Amino acid sequence: MKKIEAYIRHEALETIRERLAAMGLPSMSVSEVKGSGRQKGFTESYRGSRTTIFLRPKLKLEIAVNDDDVERVTDVILEESHTGQPGDGKIFVLGIEQTVRVRTGERGPVVLEAHSEG
Amino acid sequence: MKKIEAYIRHEALETIRERLAAMGLPSMSVSEVKGSGRQKGFTESYRGSRTTIFLRPKLKLEIAVNDDDVERVTDVILEESHTGQPGDGKIFVLGIEQTVRVRTGERGPVVLEAHSEG
Amino acid sequence: MKKIEAYIRHEALETIRERLAAMGLPSMSVSEVKGSGRQKGFTESYRGSRTTIFLRPKLKLEIAVNDDDVERVTDVILEESHTGQPGDGKIFVLGIEQTVRVRTGERGPVVLEAHSEG
Amino acid sequence: MEAVAIDTVWVAVAGCLVLFMQAGFATLEVGFSRMKNAGAVMAKVLINLSFAFFAFWAIGYALAFGDGNDFVGATGWFIDLGNPDGVESLSYTGVSEEIKFFFQATFAAVTLAIVWGSMLDRVAFRAYLPFAIAFVGVIYPIVVHWQWGGGWLLKNGFQDFAGAGVVHVCGATAALAGALIVGPRIGKYRDGRSIPIPGHSMPLAILGVLILWFGWQGFNAGSWFAAVDQDIGRVLVVTNLSGAAGVIGGLIMSRVLLGTMDIGMMGNGAVAGLGAAAGASGFVDPWAGAIIGLSAGMLMVVLVIVVDRLRVDDPIGAVAGHGGGGFVGLIGTGLFANAAGVEALGGREGLLVGGTAEQLGWQLIGFGAIFGFTFVTTAIVFFAIEKTIGLRASEDVEIQGLDIAEHGMFGYPEQFIEVFGASSDDAIPGISSPSGTSTNER
Amino acid sequence: MEAVAIDTVWVAVAGCLVLFMQAGFATLEVGFSRMKNAGAVMAKVLINLSFAFFAFWAIGYALAFGDGNDFVGATGWFIDLGNPDGVESLSYTGVSEEIKFFFQATFAAVTLAIVWGSMLDRVAFRAYLPFAIAFVGVIYPIVVHWQWGGGWLLKNGFQDFAGAGVVHVCGATAALAGALIVGPRIGKYRDGRSIPIPGHSMPLAILGVLILWFGWQGFNAGSWFAAVDQDIGRVLVVTNLSGAAGVIGGLIMSRVLLGTMDIGMMGNGAVAGLGAAAGASGFVDPWAGAIIGLSAGMLMVVLVIVVDRLRVDDPIGAVAGHGGGGFVGLIGTGLFANAAGVEALGGREGLLVGGTAEQLGWQLIGFGAIFGFTFVTTAIVFFAIEKTIGLRASEDVEIQGLDIAEHGMFGYPEQFIEVFGASSDDAIPGISSPSGTSTNER
Amino acid sequence: MEAVAIDTVWVAVAGCLVLFMQAGFATLEVGFSRMKNAGAVMAKVLINLSFAFFAFWAIGYALAFGDGNDFVGATGWFIDLGNPDGVESLSYTGVSEEIKFFFQATFAAVTLAIVWGSMLDRVAFRAYLPFAIAFVGVIYPIVVHWQWGGGWLLKNGFQDFAGAGVVHVCGATAALAGALIVGPRIGKYRDGRSIPIPGHSMPLAILGVLILWFGWQGFNAGSWFAAVDQDIGRVLVVTNLSGAAGVIGGLIMSRVLLGTMDIGMMGNGAVAGLGAAAGASGFVDPWAGAIIGLSAGMLMVVLVIVVDRLRVDDPIGAVAGHGGGGFVGLIGTGLFANAAGVEALGGREGLLVGGTAEQLGWQLIGFGAIFGFTFVTTAIVFFAIEKTIGLRASEDVEIQGLDIAEHGMFGYPEQFIEVFGASSDDAIPGISSPSGTSTNER
Ligand SMILES: Nc1ncnc2c1ncn2[C@@H]1O[C@H](COP(=O)(O)OP(=O)(O)O)[C@@H](O)[C@H]1O
Ligand SMILES: Nc1ncnc2c1ncn2[C@@H]1O[C@H](COP(=O)(O)OP(=O)(O)O)[C@@H](O)[C@H]1O
Ligand SMILES: Nc1ncnc2c1ncn2[C@@H]1O[C@H](COP(=O)(O)OP(=O)(O)O)[C@@H](O)[C@H]1O
């Protein structure tokens, strides 16, 4: 079981979610982060004082999947998030040692199996 | 050392925190995420246009613990978050390679030892 | 490749980012979390009812780096976040199995190499 | 002719100010509401304002001011512009019947707004229409008739210049009955303790107080129904000293009893002081206004605590603010009413400025009558609504928030990361979901 | 002398209330805007109010009210205080030329504010100046002249008491032309569907409606330009019943047609009802006001849907609210105008109260003339702006948000975690960045 | 009799508008404050309004308007309703002593509100009471007495119609002294650079400006203390052209000097233009009002930069807006005052409309006197407060935010994920914590 963490542009989320759901993997958690990277900051100005904001808003996706699904999920994210401009983001894959579904108490890979939405 | 990441309903947080604190493990980090999973989306409507929101607000708990504590912390989360309805959430356990307490510079399992609150 | 997760005081972010950028590592993601730990809660009062808030706002830094950079990044965070007071925070290091740069599709350690800002 | 025009302008302006108090109630209440109910609060204020105008136009005005007996009026339905004389009880002022109605309708809307303030975050939208008809159409008008409609309270010398009793005590009493019947918000009282469920915006809440303060100038000083030969300056000075003293009283008691400088208590102190001035400002000297306002602000804090101890969940302090303020305004008039006020408006001088205890007694009787009548009648109405169409939103709706559950939308839409899906025109917004059920879920 | 002073006080107060409607437009619009454009909306309202005062002072007032022909006026530039008689078209009221200008200038500013409401979230700041000059300086004044300036509509008995046509239809028509030419927001229409892009704050939006409601009292009841011998009470009653009925009409149709109790629709219902009353309130009885308001609120919902189906993206419903309301106000006057109103203000009685169809016909002609003239002229102006300096913000700017891209700052700065870096005085805020380009990025 | 009633209605309405400016200051200031101090700002406005009424009632009014010498008055304590003649300096108007007090008390509250605007985010609550007593009770009344109380400035022909100097320069000067003594916010000036610490809500800030704009109509046009035979229309036109020009001036200079279209600068431009009109609007023609407003808006931007370069941290631009505006209003009057204004109000015609330089000289002397006296006296008071009970909140409190640290609550409670624990009634809210200390922590 792996955890995919992707930092992406807001615009990409909708199609990523749609494609993953179509693949039976609608499960994910999304949050807002501020990111800095190769993309430049921008300048903010109030009453004449000026500052550079180095952090830009990004979305962070967290998607736990079974080992077999890592590649295809990564590919979907890559395809939909790619614009070729700095700021497209990064994807990290981490290992998961244990998984539990709270509703049923089930543990292990079964929890992350693909299923039809709803 | 393990990192427990749990995506749960807001309602469960208070008792989880109380029980863990009573166990000498008050330390955690909490954030808001939006999650999609087996739980259905809901419909939003503005001036006649309508859309389905697939992401529902959840709380994410991050709790770093020593290996011995993984089970009992997981159990507490399971017990308090369980309602039996879709949307109860999931728990993931990841490995931690190094831990540092910023205040003292201490490293390793000592940082995550149970202690009395305050 | 490692993922450094640090829970720190807001005040420390600016210098941490500056120093890491100077080292060629400007890349990171930042979010707000609420944390509980050894630091005490505080009391809130509305119209005579009173409650203790156990969660205090912290910043969470997520910084993916190559193995060689783990120590020096950790040191920067330690130095800049340290005040000696409870609430200084903690740093966790997790393993990353795969890394992808969305803009180019590149994978592996090359993605996390130090570079000059801009 | 010109004198009438002057009075007309003044009363029209004053009525506009009272109308604008709706914006004050809206912002005050939304500030003290949870974020998930913010849109519903605004919708509530809009629709109740609308219902109030219609209910008061159709029947309320006639029952309140129409010619009738000591208990209720019975002429002037739909204002009755065919009758050139208009209602007798307001014939002391030369302004037109429409101006009288306009000014009084804004009062009715204020009274209705006070009622719902105590029941934030948990009332079903469908309850508003029947209650508005019953309250603005019948209950409040009867209370009005007793005093301003020439009924038994007025005849016995009960004094209530701009409605400390008729508006504020009446509204607060209904608010108390409603909060009792609808019950506390989920999670408010646990393990015998009162848990704070703070509103979401102090800036909006106190902006509401400042808007109310502004509108209250018209509420009190407009109640002469005239500007020529009437001392509107005195009313304005008493009103503002009383409101200012209320803030200070609220602050002092908050510090003493609660150990904090509670922001909401300062705002409520203003409400209490201004509400007290509604009773007293036509009758008393500025210094008495200051004493009355200070007492009102201080009593209000005590009442907030008492109401909470009684496990009545009033998120905005409507009962304490308007009820406590109104009560102090009535008592204060019985204590401090001076000769000039009595000459212009009737009643007897207050106990402490050379009068007898009789006036104070009638002030207490009037308070008791308004409280008792309003409490019993509104309790019956709330109870009947609860037993029929339902007064309280379901637990699911309350947890989800009234905005998405009742209105299918969010009050602050961008607090949510939106991932749009296919629009499904068959879905019922916020209640069922495109595939499957979403009851009681977050 | 004193009569003039009374009229002056009333019209001055009414003008202040109309001026305050700008705060209503600002909060209403900002509530329906995206968070990233919140600051730009406020800047827009401020600057358009400022431009409106100057454009109307320099030329608008003269074209509107000056002595001229049936189509346009030509005296009174810069008010022309040297002319002791002032403009002839307003000589029926004794108030000073400055008071006339002040009151009318606030109307011009309202009309301009209506226009931009339909184009939220995507207009470039630079477009405001040329449009304000063309619209407040020329187009709107010509429409005004036809009616209130003594032009051909007035001479034919077209009735429009406070501007249902002159202000609300005119403003809404320009709003329609503008929304058509500027095009929908990015992402509004996709795959043949209309995607909701909700504003960010219902509390601010409905606070805006309540402020407008307050200001509308002056808008309508001030339009007598007098208080002595004029029935301002009637106007106030009709206005409020119509506004209240508009809320109810909006709610009903929202429930019936959309299956929700849309909060924005209730607010828009108030706008439609109050806008309808602008036409009718000097002419009709209260009961007719209620019917007119209800119709306006109901029609408005239908128009919102129609406008959306036509793929015209009007985030605030300005076209439906002001246009639909204004239309109903004109028609309603043609149906319900009574003898008293006609005697005081001219025209003929309405069809349903014993009049002939002629008045109704002229109401339709007037509506058509205002709609047609405004649509064509403003479309030309918008088109010219788009082709020269540009009407629409660039795609990058729209995505980034007008606040940071056009004003170099955020409307809600603390929604962002700030990490400050070296201030770089050579950077152009929000557009280029310290090193490198930040186009079309988040 | 009726003339007095007309004047009374006008002045009462104008006073209500000025009172409502408090809501404008509150929203403007809260918009420019940090989120963590939002509740404290609202509490501040409420309590200072309250203190102002009492301080001005008890002693301020007597020192300002009472019969005395050229420097200070000494009759009319607590208004003194026993004296049928009232204070002599205001005997030119027939309205009652209470109306005079009410109107002037709202001015005193405005002046006090201006002062604290420059010191957002860092003042300890306990400082408000002593300063309010000193400033509204003594310092401001003395300045008032020099001019409106019949003192030495008036006798020498210094012109200040509605308080460009008496209110706006006086308030801004105290704001400057206070900001100097309290020092900049933590982190404002670092490494020799000025770091922006933006407020948290432009919508609230500009809503505040629009509320102020509305209230300013009463501020300026009410200052005739009469409506009969006085040209309130002229004042309204000059006020609005000046305010509008101020916005434009602020925008132009922001674009030229700062390279941005700063939203706050446009709002401040309105404040500067309206503040300038406070001085000039009774004296000058509309075209002069436009020039004055434009100059005020432009100067304001320069002053914001200068104040910032001097390392005086004024988050809201109170010094630049009110001080710059007031200064231009005084000078503009000295340049453009016309015969009509001078005839009605005294003084001499302005330099550029055929007068002599003498008037301009006295305008400068008046400005200097008000500035000097206010600066020295308020600096002493601020210094004394700082050295005794403390003017500035502790560093811990400032970092935590005034809301939680001073008031034990949050201004926006739901910005925080709440995890409730046992309520501990012995804890002191926000300061100590249930077990252990929470000083200087986040
Ligand atoms: N090493 C990293 N650790 C954590 N987050 C990162 C890292 N690199 C990038 N990110 C996240 O990805 C976002 C986009 O990164 P950026 O460097 O601009 O893209 P790229 O270099 O691929 O063009 C950043 O804003 C940040 O949120
Ligand atoms: N595979 C996953 N990866 C990341 N987060 C998940 C995953 N599955 C579930 N979640 C989180 O848990 C929440 C509840 O999941 P849901 O699928 O509705 O519960 P269940 O299937 O256990 O009934 C989701 O809203 C999401 O935040
Ligand atoms: N075991 C943990 N798991 C997750 N987050 C933690 C943990 N311990 C600490 N934190 C985070 O670090 C922050 C500071 O921790 P705290 O215990 O107050 O510091 P310390 O004990 O080092 O003085 C917490 O508010 C929380 O966000």
mmCIF file with all atom_site columns, C-alpha atoms in Angstrom, chain F residues 357-430:
data_model
loop_
_atom_site.group_PDB
_atom_site.id
_atom_site.type_symbol
_atom_site.label_atom_id
_atom_site.label_alt_id
_atom_site.label_comp_id
_atom_site.label_asym_id
_atom_site.label_entity_id
_atom_site.label_seq_id
_atom_site.pdbx_PDB_ins_code
_atom_site.Cartn_x
_atom_site.Cartn_y
_atom_site.Cartn_z
_atom_site.occupancy
_atom_site.B_iso_or_equiv
_atom_site.pdbx_formal_charge
_atom_site.auth_seq_id
_atom_site.auth_comp_id
_atom_site.auth_asym_id
_atom_site.auth_atom_id
_atom_site.pdbx_PDB_model_num
ATOM 1  C CA . ALA F 1 357 ? -3.840  87.280 2.007  1.00 0.00 ? 357 ALA F CA 1
ATOM 2  C CA . GLU F 1 358 ? -4.917  88.104 5.520  1.00 0.00 ? 358 GLU F CA 1
ATOM 3  C CA . GLN F 1 359 ? -7.538  85.398 5.582  1.00 0.00 ? 359 GLN F CA 1
ATOM 4  C CA . LEU F 1 360 ? -5.058  82.862 4.313  1.00 0.00 ? 360 LEU F CA 1
ATOM 5  C CA . GLY F 1 361 ? -2.693  83.953 7.020  1.00 0.00 ? 361 GLY F CA 1
ATOM 6  C CA . TRP F 1 362 ? -5.283  83.414 9.697  1.00 0.00 ? 362 TRP F CA 1
ATOM 7  C CA . GLN F 1 363 ? -6.088  80.046 8.262  1.00 0.00 ? 363 GLN F CA 1
ATOM 8  C CA . LEU F 1 364 ? -2.447  79.115 8.678  1.00 0.00 ? 364 LEU F CA 1
ATOM 9  C CA . ILE F 1 365 ? -2.317  80.525 12.171 1.00 0.00 ? 365 ILE F CA 1
ATOM 10 C CA . GLY F 1 366 ? -5.455  78.624 13.091 1.00 0.00 ? 366 GLY F CA 1
ATOM 11 C CA . PHE F 1 367 ? -4.014  75.447 11.693 1.00 0.00 ? 367 PHE F CA 1
ATOM 12 C CA . GLY F 1 368 ? -0.783  75.977 13.562 1.00 0.00 ? 368 GLY F CA 1
ATOM 13 C CA . ALA F 1 369 ? -2.517  76.777 16.798 1.00 0.00 ? 369 ALA F CA 1
ATOM 14 C CA . ILE F 1 370 ? -4.748  73.717 16.652 1.00 0.00 ? 370 ILE F CA 1
ATOM 15 C CA . PHE F 1 371 ? -1.876  71.494 15.617 1.00 0.00 ? 371 PHE F CA 1
ATOM 16 C CA . GLY F 1 372 ? 0.514   72.809 18.235 1.00 0.00 ? 372 GLY F CA 1
ATOM 17 C CA . PHE F 1 373 ? -1.893  72.852 21.131 1.00 0.00 ? 373 PHE F CA 1
ATOM 18 C CA . THR F 1 374 ? -3.296  69.424 20.359 1.00 0.00 ? 374 THR F CA 1
ATOM 19 C CA . PHE F 1 375 ? 0.084   67.865 19.745 1.00 0.00 ? 375 PHE F CA 1
ATOM 20 C CA . VAL F 1 376 ? 1.602   69.055 22.972 1.00 0.00 ? 376 VAL F CA 1
ATOM 21 C CA . THR F 1 377 ? -1.364  68.341 25.198 1.00 0.00 ? 377 THR F CA 1
ATOM 22 C CA . THR F 1 378 ? -2.211  64.916 23.787 1.00 0.00 ? 378 THR F CA 1
ATOM 23 C CA . ALA F 1 379 ? 1.447   63.927 23.792 1.00 0.00 ? 379 ALA F CA 1
ATOM 24 C CA . ILE F 1 380 ? 1.559   64.728 27.475 1.00 0.00 ? 380 ILE F CA 1
ATOM 25 C CA . VAL F 1 381 ? -1.570  62.692 28.115 1.00 0.00 ? 381 VAL F CA 1
ATOM 26 C CA . PHE F 1 382 ? -0.358  59.723 26.082 1.00 0.00 ? 382 PHE F CA 1
ATOM 27 C CA . PHE F 1 383 ? 2.985   59.892 27.780 1.00 0.00 ? 383 PHE F CA 1
ATOM 28 C CA . ALA F 1 384 ? 1.400   60.024 31.215 1.00 0.00 ? 384 ALA F CA 1
ATOM 29 C CA . ILE F 1 385 ? -0.784  57.041 30.412 1.00 0.00 ? 385 ILE F CA 1
ATOM 30 C CA . GLU F 1 386 ? 2.180   55.099 29.115 1.00 0.00 ? 386 GLU F CA 1
ATOM 31 C CA . LYS F 1 387 ? 4.184   55.837 32.235 1.00 0.00 ? 387 LYS F CA 1
ATOM 32 C CA . THR F 1 388 ? 1.394   54.937 34.641 1.00 0.00 ? 388 THR F CA 1
ATOM 33 C CA . ILE F 1 389 ? -1.133  52.321 33.612 1.00 0.00 ? 389 ILE F CA 1
ATOM 34 C CA . GLY F 1 390 ? 0.468   51.683 30.255 1.00 0.00 ? 390 GLY F CA 1
ATOM 35 C CA . LEU F 1 391 ? -0.690  52.725 26.811 1.00 0.00 ? 391 LEU F CA 1
ATOM 36 C CA . ARG F 1 392 ? 0.654   49.838 24.833 1.00 0.00 ? 392 ARG F CA 1
ATOM 37 C CA . ALA F 1 393 ? -0.347  46.220 25.099 1.00 0.00 ? 393 ALA F CA 1
ATOM 38 C CA . SER F 1 394 ? 2.481   43.903 26.123 1.00 0.00 ? 394 SER F CA 1
ATOM 39 C CA . GLU F 1 395 ? 4.447   42.149 23.432 1.00 0.00 ? 395 GLU F CA 1
ATOM 40 C CA . ASP F 1 396 ? 2.791   38.857 24.322 1.00 0.00 ? 396 ASP F CA 1
ATOM 41 C CA . VAL F 1 397 ? -0.638  40.342 24.010 1.00 0.00 ? 397 VAL F CA 1
ATOM 42 C CA . GLU F 1 398 ? 0.200   41.986 20.720 1.00 0.00 ? 398 GLU F CA 1
ATOM 43 C CA . ILE F 1 399 ? 1.496   38.722 19.262 1.00 0.00 ? 399 ILE F CA 1
ATOM 44 C CA . GLN F 1 400 ? -1.369  36.622 20.544 1.00 0.00 ? 400 GLN F CA 1
ATOM 45 C CA . GLY F 1 401 ? -3.818  39.253 19.391 1.00 0.00 ? 401 GLY F CA 1
ATOM 46 C CA . LEU F 1 402 ? -5.862  41.666 21.452 1.00 0.00 ? 402 LEU F CA 1
ATOM 47 C CA . ASP F 1 403 ? -8.993  39.563 21.013 1.00 0.00 ? 403 ASP F CA 1
ATOM 48 C CA . ILE F 1 404 ? -7.946  36.465 22.876 1.00 0.00 ? 404 ILE F CA 1
ATOM 49 C CA . ALA F 1 405 ? -5.465  38.183 25.145 1.00 0.00 ? 405 ALA F CA 1
ATOM 50 C CA . GLU F 1 406 ? -7.550  41.136 26.284 1.00 0.00 ? 406 GLU F CA 1
ATOM 51 C CA . HIS F 1 407 ? -11.087 39.918 25.709 1.00 0.00 ? 407 HIS F CA 1
ATOM 52 C CA . GLY F 1 408 ? -10.635 36.178 26.170 1.00 0.00 ? 408 GLY F CA 1
ATOM 53 C CA . MET F 1 409 ? -12.348 35.444 22.873 1.00 0.00 ? 409 MET F CA 1
ATOM 54 C CA . PHE F 1 410 ? -11.768 35.506 19.157 1.00 0.00 ? 410 PHE F CA 1
ATOM 55 C CA . GLY F 1 411 ? -13.192 38.011 16.727 1.00 0.00 ? 411 GLY F CA 1
ATOM 56 C CA . TYR F 1 412 ? -13.669 35.238 14.183 1.00 0.00 ? 412 TYR F CA 1
ATOM 57 C CA . PRO F 1 413 ? -14.054 32.185 16.401 1.00 0.00 ? 413 PRO F CA 1
ATOM 58 C CA . GLU F 1 414 ? -14.562 29.713 13.594 1.00 0.00 ? 414 GLU F CA 1
ATOM 59 C CA . GLN F 1 415 ? -11.203 30.486 12.097 1.00 0.00 ? 415 GLN F CA 1
ATOM 60 C CA . PHE F 1 416 ? -10.069 28.048 14.728 1.00 0.00 ? 416 PHE F CA 1
ATOM 61 C CA . ILE F 1 417 ? -10.733 24.326 14.907 1.00 0.00 ? 417 ILE F CA 1
ATOM 62 C CA . GLU F 1 418 ? -12.174 24.019 18.335 1.00 0.00 ? 418 GLU F CA 1
ATOM 63 C CA . VAL F 1 419 ? -11.515 21.132 20.598 1.00 0.00 ? 419 VAL F CA 1
ATOM 64 C CA . PHE F 1 420 ? -13.397 21.786 23.737 1.00 0.00 ? 420 PHE F CA 1
ATOM 65 C CA . GLY F 1 421 ? -12.171 20.618 27.071 1.00 0.00 ? 421 GLY F CA 1
ATOM 66 C CA . ALA F 1 422 ? -13.495 20.901 30.583 1.00 0.00 ? 422 ALA F CA 1
ATOM 67 C CA . SER F 1 423 ? -14.473 24.451 31.412 1.00 0.00 ? 423 SER F CA 1
ATOM 68 C CA . SER F 1 424 ? -12.359 25.619 34.275 1.00 0.00 ? 424 SER F CA 1
ATOM 69 C CA . ASP F 1 425 ? -14.013 28.444 36.085 1.00 0.00 ? 425 ASP F CA 1
ATOM 70 C CA . ASP F 1 426 ? -10.932 29.514 37.956 1.00 0.00 ? 426 ASP F CA 1
ATOM 71 C CA . ALA F 1 427 ? -8.873  30.256 34.864 1.00 0.00 ? 427 ALA F CA 1
ATOM 72 C CA . ILE F 1 428 ? -8.415  33.802 33.736 1.00 0.00 ? 428 ILE F CA 1
ATOM 73 C CA . PRO F 1 429 ? -9.449  33.777 30.095 1.00 0.00 ? 429 PRO F CA 1
ATOM 74 C CA . GLY F 1 430 ? -6.793  34.122 27.514 1.00 0.00 ? 430 GLY F CA 1
#
